CSV table of C-alpha atoms in Angstrom, one decimal:
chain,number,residue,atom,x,y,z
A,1,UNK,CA,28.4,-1.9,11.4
A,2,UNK,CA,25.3,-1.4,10.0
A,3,UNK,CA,23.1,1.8,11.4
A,4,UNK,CA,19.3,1.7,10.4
A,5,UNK,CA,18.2,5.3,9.5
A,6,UNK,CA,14.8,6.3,10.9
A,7,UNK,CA,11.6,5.5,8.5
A,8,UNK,CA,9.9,8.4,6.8
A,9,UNK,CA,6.5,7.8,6.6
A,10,UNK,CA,4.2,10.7,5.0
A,11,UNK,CA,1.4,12.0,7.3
A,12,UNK,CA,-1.8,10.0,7.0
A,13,UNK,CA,-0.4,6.5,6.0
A,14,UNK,CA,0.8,3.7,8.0
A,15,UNK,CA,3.5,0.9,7.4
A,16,UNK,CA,2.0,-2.5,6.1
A,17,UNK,CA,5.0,-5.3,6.0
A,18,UNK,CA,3.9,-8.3,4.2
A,19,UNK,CA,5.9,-11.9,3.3
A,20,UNK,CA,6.1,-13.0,-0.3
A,21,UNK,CA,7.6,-15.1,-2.9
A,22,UNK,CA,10.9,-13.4,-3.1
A,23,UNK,CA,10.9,-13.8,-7.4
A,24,UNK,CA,7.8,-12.5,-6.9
A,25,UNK,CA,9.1,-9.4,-4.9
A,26,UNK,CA,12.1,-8.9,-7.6
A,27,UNK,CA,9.5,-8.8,-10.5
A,28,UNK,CA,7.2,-6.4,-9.0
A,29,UNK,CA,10.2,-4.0,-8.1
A,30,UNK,CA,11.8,-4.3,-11.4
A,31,UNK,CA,7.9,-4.0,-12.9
A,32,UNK,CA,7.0,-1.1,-10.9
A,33,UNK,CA,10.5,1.0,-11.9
A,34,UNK,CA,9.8,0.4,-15.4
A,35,UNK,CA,6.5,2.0,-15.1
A,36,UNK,CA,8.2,4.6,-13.2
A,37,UNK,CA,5.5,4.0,-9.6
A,38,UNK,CA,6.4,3.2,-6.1
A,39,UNK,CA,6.0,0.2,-4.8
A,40,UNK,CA,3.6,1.4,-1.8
A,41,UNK,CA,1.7,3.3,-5.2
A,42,UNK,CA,1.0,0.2,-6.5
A,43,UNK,CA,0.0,-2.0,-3.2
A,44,UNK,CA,-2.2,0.9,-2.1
A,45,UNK,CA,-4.3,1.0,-5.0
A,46,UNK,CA,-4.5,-2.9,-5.2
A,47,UNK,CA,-5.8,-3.1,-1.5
A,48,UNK,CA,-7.9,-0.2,-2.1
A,49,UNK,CA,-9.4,-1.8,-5.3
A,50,UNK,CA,-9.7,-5.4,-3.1
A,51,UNK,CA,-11.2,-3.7,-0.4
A,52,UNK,CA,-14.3,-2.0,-2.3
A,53,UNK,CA,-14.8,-5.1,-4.0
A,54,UNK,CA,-16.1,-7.0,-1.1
A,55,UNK,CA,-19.2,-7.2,-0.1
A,56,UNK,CA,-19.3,-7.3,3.4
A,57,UNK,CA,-16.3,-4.7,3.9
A,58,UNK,CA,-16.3,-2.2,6.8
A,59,UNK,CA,-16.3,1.3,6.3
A,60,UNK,CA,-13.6,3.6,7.9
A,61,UNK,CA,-14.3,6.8,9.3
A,62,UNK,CA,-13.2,8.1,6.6
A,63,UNK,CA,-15.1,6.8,4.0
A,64,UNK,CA,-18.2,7.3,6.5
A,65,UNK,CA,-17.5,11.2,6.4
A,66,UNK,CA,-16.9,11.1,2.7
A,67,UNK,CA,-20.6,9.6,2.4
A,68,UNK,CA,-22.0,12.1,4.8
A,69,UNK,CA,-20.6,15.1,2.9
């Protein structure tokens, strides 16, 4: 019997479950172990990176307090 253990997830993020090529999914595991970063390291930065380079993007309240300061 299989018994899921609750999910850690550190203050201030939020899960994001996504569906990909499953060779695609082994190579970026095995890619991201050699370089010695997390997997959520590596897709967080690649969203954040996607999401500033659009044009019409929508800021957070976040980044609005960040341009206030």
């Amino acid at each position: 019997m299989r018994v899921d253990m609750p999910k850690h997830i550190p203050p201030g993020n939020a899960e994001l479950s996504v569906y990909i090529d499953k060779e695609l999914k082994t190579d970026f595991k095995l890619t991201c172990v050699a370089q010695n970063k997390s997997m959520s390291e590596v897709i967080g930065n690649l969203v954040k990176e996607w999401v500033e380079s659009q044009p019409q993007k929508q800021p957070t309240k976040k980044n609005e307090n960040k341009d206030a300061a």
